[in-house]
Every structure is written in C-alpha cells, then in structure tokens.
Short mmCIF file of C-alpha atoms and ligand atoms in Angstrom, two decimals:
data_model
loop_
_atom_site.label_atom_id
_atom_site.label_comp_id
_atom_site.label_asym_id
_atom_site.label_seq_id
_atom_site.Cartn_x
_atom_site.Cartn_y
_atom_site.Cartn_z
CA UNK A 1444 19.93 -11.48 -2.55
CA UNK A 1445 23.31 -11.22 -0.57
CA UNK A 1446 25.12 -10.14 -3.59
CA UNK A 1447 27.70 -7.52 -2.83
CA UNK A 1448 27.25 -4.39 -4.28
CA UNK A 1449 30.09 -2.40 -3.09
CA UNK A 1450 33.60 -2.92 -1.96
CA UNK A 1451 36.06 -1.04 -0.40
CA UNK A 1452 39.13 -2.79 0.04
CA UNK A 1453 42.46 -1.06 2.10
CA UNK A 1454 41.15 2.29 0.68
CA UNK A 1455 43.58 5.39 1.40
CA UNK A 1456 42.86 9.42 0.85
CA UNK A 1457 45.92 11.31 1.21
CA UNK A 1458 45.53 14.83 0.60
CA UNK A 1459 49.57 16.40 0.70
CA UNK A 1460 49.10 19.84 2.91
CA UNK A 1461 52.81 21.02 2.55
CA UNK A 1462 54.97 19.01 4.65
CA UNK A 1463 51.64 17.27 6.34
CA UNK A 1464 49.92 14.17 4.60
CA UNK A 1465 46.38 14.44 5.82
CA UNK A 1466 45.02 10.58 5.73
CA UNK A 1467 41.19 11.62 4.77
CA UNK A 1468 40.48 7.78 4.58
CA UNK A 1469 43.26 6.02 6.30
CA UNK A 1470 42.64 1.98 5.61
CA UNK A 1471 39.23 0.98 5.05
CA UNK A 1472 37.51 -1.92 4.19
CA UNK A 1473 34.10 -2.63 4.32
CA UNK A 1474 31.26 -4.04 2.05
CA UNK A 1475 27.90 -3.60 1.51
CA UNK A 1476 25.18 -6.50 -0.19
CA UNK A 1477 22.57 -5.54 -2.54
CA UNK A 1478 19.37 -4.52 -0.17
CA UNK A 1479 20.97 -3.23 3.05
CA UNK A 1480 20.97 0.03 4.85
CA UNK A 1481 23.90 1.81 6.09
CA UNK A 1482 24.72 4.89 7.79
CA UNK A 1483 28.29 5.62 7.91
CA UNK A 1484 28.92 7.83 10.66
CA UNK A 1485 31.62 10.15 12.55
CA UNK A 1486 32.35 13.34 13.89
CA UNK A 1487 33.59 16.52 11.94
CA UNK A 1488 36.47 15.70 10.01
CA UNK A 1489 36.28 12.21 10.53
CA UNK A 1490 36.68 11.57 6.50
CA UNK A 1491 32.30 10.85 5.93
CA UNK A 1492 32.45 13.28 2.80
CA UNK A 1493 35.14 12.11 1.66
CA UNK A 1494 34.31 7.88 1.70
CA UNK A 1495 30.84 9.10 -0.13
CA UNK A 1496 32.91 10.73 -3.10
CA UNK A 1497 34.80 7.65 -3.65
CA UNK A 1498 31.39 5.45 -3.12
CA UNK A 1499 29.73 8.01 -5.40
CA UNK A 1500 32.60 7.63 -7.92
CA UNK A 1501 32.91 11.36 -7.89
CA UNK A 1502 36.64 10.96 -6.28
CA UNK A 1503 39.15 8.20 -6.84
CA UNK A 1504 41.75 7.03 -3.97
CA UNK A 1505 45.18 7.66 -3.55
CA UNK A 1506 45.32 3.69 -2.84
CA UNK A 1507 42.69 0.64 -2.62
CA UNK A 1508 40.64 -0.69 -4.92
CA UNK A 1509 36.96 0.04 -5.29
CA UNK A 1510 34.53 -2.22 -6.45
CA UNK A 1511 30.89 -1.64 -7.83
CA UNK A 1512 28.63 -4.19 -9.00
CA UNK A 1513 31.82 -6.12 -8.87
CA UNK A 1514 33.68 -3.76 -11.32
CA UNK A 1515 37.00 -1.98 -10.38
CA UNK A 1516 35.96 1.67 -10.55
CA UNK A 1517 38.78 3.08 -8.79
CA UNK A 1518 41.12 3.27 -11.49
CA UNK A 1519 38.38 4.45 -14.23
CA UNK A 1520 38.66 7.75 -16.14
CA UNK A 1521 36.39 10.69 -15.77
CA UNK A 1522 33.93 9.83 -18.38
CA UNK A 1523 33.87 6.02 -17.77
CA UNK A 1524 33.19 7.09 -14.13
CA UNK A 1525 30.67 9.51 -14.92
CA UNK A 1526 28.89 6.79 -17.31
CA UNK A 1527 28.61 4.59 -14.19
CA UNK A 1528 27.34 6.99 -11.75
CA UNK A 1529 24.58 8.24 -14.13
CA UNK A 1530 23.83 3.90 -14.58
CA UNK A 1531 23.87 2.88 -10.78
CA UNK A 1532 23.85 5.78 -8.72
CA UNK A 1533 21.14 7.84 -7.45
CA UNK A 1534 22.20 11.39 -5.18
CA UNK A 1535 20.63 12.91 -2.08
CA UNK A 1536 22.05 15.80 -0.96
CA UNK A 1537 21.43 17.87 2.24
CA UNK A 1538 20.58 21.41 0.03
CA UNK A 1539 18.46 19.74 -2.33
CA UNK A 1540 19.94 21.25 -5.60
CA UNK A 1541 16.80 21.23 -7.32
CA UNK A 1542 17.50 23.61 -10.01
CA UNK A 1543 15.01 27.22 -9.25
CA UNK A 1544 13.86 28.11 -12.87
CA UNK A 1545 12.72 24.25 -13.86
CA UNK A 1546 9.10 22.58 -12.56
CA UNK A 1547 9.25 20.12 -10.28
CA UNK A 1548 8.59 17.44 -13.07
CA UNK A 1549 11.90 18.73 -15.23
CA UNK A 1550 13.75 18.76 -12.48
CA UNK A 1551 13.37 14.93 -11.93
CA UNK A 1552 13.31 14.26 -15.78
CA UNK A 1553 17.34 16.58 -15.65
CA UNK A 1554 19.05 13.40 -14.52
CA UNK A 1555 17.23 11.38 -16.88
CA UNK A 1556 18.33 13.70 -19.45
CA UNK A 1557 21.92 13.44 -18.99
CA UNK A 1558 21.26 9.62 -19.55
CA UNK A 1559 20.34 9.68 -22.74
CA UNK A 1560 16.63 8.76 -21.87
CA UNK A 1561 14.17 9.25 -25.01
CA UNK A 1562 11.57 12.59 -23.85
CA UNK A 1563 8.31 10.63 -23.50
CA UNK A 1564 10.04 8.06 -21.55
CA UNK A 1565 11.72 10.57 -19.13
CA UNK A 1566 8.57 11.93 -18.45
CA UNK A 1567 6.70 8.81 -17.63
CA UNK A 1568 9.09 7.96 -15.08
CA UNK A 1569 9.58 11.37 -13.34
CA UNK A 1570 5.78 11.01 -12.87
CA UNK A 1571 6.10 7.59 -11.53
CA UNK A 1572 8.76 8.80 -9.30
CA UNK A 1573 6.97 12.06 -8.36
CA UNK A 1574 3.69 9.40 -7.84
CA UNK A 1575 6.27 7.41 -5.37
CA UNK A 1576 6.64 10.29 -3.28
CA UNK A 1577 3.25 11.43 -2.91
CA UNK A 1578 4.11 14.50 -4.79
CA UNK A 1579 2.70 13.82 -8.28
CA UNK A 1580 0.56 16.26 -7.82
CA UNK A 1581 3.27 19.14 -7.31
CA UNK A 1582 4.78 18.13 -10.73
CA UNK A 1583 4.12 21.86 -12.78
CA UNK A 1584 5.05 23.66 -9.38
CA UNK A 1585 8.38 25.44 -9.14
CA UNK A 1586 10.37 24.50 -6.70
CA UNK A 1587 10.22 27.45 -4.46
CA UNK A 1588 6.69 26.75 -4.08
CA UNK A 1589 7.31 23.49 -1.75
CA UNK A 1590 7.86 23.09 1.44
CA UNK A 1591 11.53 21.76 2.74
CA UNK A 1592 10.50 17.98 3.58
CA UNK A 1593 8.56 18.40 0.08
CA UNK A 1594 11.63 19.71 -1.82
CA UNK A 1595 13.30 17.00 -0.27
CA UNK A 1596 11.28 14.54 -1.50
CA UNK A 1597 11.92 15.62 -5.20
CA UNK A 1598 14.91 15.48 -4.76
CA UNK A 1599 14.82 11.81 -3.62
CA UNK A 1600 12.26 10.98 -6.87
CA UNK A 1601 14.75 12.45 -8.88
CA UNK A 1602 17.40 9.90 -7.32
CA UNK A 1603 14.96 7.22 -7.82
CA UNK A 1604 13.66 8.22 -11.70
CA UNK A 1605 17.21 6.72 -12.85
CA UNK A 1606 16.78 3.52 -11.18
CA UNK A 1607 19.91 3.76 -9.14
CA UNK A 1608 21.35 0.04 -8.15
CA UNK A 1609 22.84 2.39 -4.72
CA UNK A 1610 21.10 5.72 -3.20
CA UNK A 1611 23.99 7.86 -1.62
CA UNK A 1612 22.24 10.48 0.94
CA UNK A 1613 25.02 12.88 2.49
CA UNK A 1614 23.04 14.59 5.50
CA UNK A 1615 20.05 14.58 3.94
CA UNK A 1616 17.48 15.88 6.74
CA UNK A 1617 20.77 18.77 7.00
CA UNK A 1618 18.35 21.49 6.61
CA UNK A 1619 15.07 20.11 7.96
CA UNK A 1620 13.18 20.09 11.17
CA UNK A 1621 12.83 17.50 12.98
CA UNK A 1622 9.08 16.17 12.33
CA UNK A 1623 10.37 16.36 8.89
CA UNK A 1624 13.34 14.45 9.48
CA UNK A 1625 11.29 11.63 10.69
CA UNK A 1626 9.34 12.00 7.45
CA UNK A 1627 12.03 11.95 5.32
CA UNK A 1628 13.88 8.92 7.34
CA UNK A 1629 10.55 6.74 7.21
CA UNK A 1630 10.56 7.09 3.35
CA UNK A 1631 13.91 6.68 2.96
CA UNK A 1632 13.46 3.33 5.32
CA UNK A 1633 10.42 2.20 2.99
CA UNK A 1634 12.63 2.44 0.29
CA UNK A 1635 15.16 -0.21 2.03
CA UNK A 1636 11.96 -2.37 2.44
CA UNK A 1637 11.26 -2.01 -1.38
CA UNK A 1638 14.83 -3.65 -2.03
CA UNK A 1639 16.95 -0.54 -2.74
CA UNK A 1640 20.45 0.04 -0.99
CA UNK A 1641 20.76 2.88 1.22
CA UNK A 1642 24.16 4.68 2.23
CA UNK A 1643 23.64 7.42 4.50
CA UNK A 1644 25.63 10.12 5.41
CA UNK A 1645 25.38 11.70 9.17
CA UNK A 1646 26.56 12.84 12.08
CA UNK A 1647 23.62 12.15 13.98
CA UNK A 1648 23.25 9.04 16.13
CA UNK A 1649 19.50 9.68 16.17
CA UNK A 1650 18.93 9.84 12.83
CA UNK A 1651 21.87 6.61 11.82
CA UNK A 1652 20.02 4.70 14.36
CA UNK A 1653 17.13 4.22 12.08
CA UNK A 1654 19.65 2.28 9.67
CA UNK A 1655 20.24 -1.54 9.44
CA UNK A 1656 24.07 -1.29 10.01
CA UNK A 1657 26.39 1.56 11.17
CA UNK A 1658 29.76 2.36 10.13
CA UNK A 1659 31.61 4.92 12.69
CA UNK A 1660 34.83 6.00 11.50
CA UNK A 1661 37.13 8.21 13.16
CA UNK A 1662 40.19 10.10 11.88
CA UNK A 1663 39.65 7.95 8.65
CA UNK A 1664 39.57 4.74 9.74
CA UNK A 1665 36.44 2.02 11.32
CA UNK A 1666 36.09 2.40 14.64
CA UNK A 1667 32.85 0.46 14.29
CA UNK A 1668 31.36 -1.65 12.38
CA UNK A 1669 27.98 -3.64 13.35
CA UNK A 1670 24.27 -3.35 13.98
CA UNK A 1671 22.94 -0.24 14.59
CA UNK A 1672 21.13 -1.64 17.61
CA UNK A 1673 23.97 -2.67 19.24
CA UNK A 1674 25.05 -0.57 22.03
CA UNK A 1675 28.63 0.52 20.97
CA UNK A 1676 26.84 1.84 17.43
CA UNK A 1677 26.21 4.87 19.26
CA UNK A 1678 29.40 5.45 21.69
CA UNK A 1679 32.04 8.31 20.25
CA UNK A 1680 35.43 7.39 22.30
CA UNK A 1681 37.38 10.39 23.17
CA UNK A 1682 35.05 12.81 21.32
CA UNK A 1683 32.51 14.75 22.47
CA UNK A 1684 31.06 14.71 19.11
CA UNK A 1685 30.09 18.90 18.32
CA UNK A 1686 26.86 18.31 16.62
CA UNK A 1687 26.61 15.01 18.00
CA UNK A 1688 23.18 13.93 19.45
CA UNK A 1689 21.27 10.98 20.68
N1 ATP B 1046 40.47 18.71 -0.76
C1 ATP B 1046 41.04 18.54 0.44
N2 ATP B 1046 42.30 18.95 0.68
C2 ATP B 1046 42.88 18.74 1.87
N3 ATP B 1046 42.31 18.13 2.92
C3 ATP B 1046 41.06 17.68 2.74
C4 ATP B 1046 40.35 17.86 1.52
N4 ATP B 1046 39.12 17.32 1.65
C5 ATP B 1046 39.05 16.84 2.90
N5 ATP B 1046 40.21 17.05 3.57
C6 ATP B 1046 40.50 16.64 4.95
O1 ATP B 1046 40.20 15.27 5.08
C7 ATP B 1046 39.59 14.99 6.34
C8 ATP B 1046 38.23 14.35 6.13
O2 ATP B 1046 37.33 15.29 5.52
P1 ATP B 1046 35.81 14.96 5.18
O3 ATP B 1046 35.29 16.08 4.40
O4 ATP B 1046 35.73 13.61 4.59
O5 ATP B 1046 35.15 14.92 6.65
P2 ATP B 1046 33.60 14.73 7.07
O6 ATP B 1046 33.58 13.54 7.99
O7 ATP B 1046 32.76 14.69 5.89
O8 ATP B 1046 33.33 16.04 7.94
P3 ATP B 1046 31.96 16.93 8.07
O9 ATP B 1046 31.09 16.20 9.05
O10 ATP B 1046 32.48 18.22 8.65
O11 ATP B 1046 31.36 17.08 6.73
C9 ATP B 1046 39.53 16.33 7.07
O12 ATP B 1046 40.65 16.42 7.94
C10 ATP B 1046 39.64 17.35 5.95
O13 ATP B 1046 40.23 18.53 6.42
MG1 MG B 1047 31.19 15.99 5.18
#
C-alpha cells in the first residue's frame, strides 16, 4: 500500500535566458506513495508547471533523477517516455482539450486509441468511464453541448479510461465556477478514496486544502512540505500571492 510511486530526487530546471540561468526547479526532492493526494502549490512563477512536465514525463531535467514506478524516466528518450505516459499517466487539464468535432464517447476512447487498445474494447471502457462520471448518458453528445463542470468531467473519464497508475490535474477547476469547483474537487477526492493517486496543480489554498498533503514551493524550491491541515500549509512568506485565496 505505501509503495512509492514517484520520486524526485535533487531535481534541477535551468532554462539559460542569455547571461541569466533561470532555476525553474531549483533542488527538489520529494516522493509520493501509491494512494495519496497531493496538491503542489505556489505563487506565479514559482516553477508548478514546470515540476508537472517532469512528473508528467512531458519534460526531462537539466539534473536529478526521476523515478516512476521505480523506473529512472529522466534520462528516457521521447518515444520510451511517451510509451510510459500513455501506460501510467492519466491528464487533467484546466481547458479541457476535448477535441470539438468528436462525441463525447470518442473523445474518451482518443487516448485509448493512441494505446493501441483493440475498438470494442476502447469502447467498453470509455462507457465505463463515462458511467463513472455520471455522464454515460452524454456519450453521442458533442462536446459543446455540455456544460463546463460536465466537460470537465469527460475530460477526467478520459484520464481514467487508460487506467492511469498517477492522475496529473494542472488547475483543473481554472475555468469553472465555484459550485462547480466543489463538484469537480469532491470527485476528484472520491477518486483518492477509490485508491488512485492524485497530483494537483493550483494556486489556490482553498481548493489544495481539500488534498491529503501539500507541497508549496517557491522560486523552485519546497518551502513546505506536510499535511494540508496543518497551519503553515496555507501561509505564503513574503508574497502576497496575486491570485492567491483562502
Ligand atoms: N521555456 C522556458 N524558458 C525560460 N524560462 C521558463 C520556461 N518555462 C518556464 N520558465 C520560467 O521558469 C519559472 C517557473 O515557471 P512555471 O511555468 O513552472 O511556473 P508556475 O508555477 O507554473 O506559474 P503559473 O502559476 O503562472 O502557471 C518561471 O520563472 C518561468 O518564467
Ligand atoms: Mg503553471
């Protein structure tokens, strides 16, 4: 049950900027076990974005090695890389990206595509995933034809159709309302009941609150690490976070 899932060990992003190095990710360590949720936090800047690119094994570091399911990724090739994000990882994105001119149902079955995933198959377990988020029903509707929090919601049974070992949200209540949020943030906590691993993305201490464990970083490195009930989860030293709420 504790087994660790991911590993980030002494990771560094340098991006060169002309004469400036700009330390993205400047130093961090941290792991997550199989079955927890985390919100990695931080204000604008703070290198969020980038940590979820190397987690998401769509970026590799300048330094640090990366483990996933106990395998060094952070030194893979492109196409090894993508092979293991299509296996173990399962994307939630703030705009959605549901693709306009396919249903609802092919846009859950795309991902399952990619994999390789016989046709009968793929469509038996968009449904189930469709079923999982109440939205079965919406499965020959175009996307345009949902609401936000539904859209949302495909968007997370598409995640969950590939049977991700990790679900990587980046802001994914972005672009909703609040009452939505909520919505969205209860399912996604369900989920973490059901045994999946969470990483979430935000800058918002409301919405990181509702997470097991926080991880604040600032200016690329941990300036927290701990429950998210703990008091100092939710205090931003020396920056009055823009965009930051309680
Ligand atoms: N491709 C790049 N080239 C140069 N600098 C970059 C690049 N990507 C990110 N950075 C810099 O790295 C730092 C961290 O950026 P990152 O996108 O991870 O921040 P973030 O915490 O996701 O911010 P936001 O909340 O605004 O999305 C910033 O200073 C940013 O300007
Ligand atoms: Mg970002």
């Amino acid at each position: 049950m504790n087994e660790t899932l991911i590993e980030l060990r002494n990771i560094y992003k340098i991006y060169q900027m002309g004469d400036t190095a700009v330390h993205a990710l400047d130093g961090v360590s941290f792991s997550i076990p199989r079955g927890q949720f985390v919100a990695i936090v931080g204000q604008s800047g703070s290198g969020k974005s980038t940590a979820m690119n190397i987690i998401g094994c769509l970026d590799v570091p300048t330094s640090g090695t990366y483990l996933l399911g106990g395998v060094d990724v952070s030194t893979m090739r492109d196409d090894a890389q993508a092979e293991i994000r299509n296996k173990m990882l399962g994307f939630i994105f703030q705009q959605y990206n549901l693709l306009p001119k396919l249903t609802v149902q092919e846009n859950v079955e795309l991902s399952l595509l990619y994999a390789g995933v016989p046709a009968a198959e793929r469509r038996e377990r968009a449904l189930a995933a469709l079923n999982k988020v109440g939205l079965a029903a919406k499965a020959k509707n175009m996307p345009n034809q949902l609401s936000g929090g539904q859209q949302q919601r495909v968007s997370i049974a598409r995640a969950l159709a590939g049977d991700p070992s990790v679900i990587l949200a980046d802001e994914p209540t972005g672009a909703l309302d609040s009452r939505t949020s909520r919505e969205v943030l209860s399912f996604l906590q369900q989920l973490n009941r059901e045994g999946n691993t969470i990483v979430l993305i935000t800058h918002d201490n409301s919405i990181a609150v509702r997470a097991q464990r926080i991880i604040r970083l600032q200016d690329g490195r941990i300036i927290y690490d701990g429950p998210s009930d703990d008091p100092r989860a939710v205090v931003q030293p020396s920056e009055a976070g823009e965009g930051d709420t309680l």
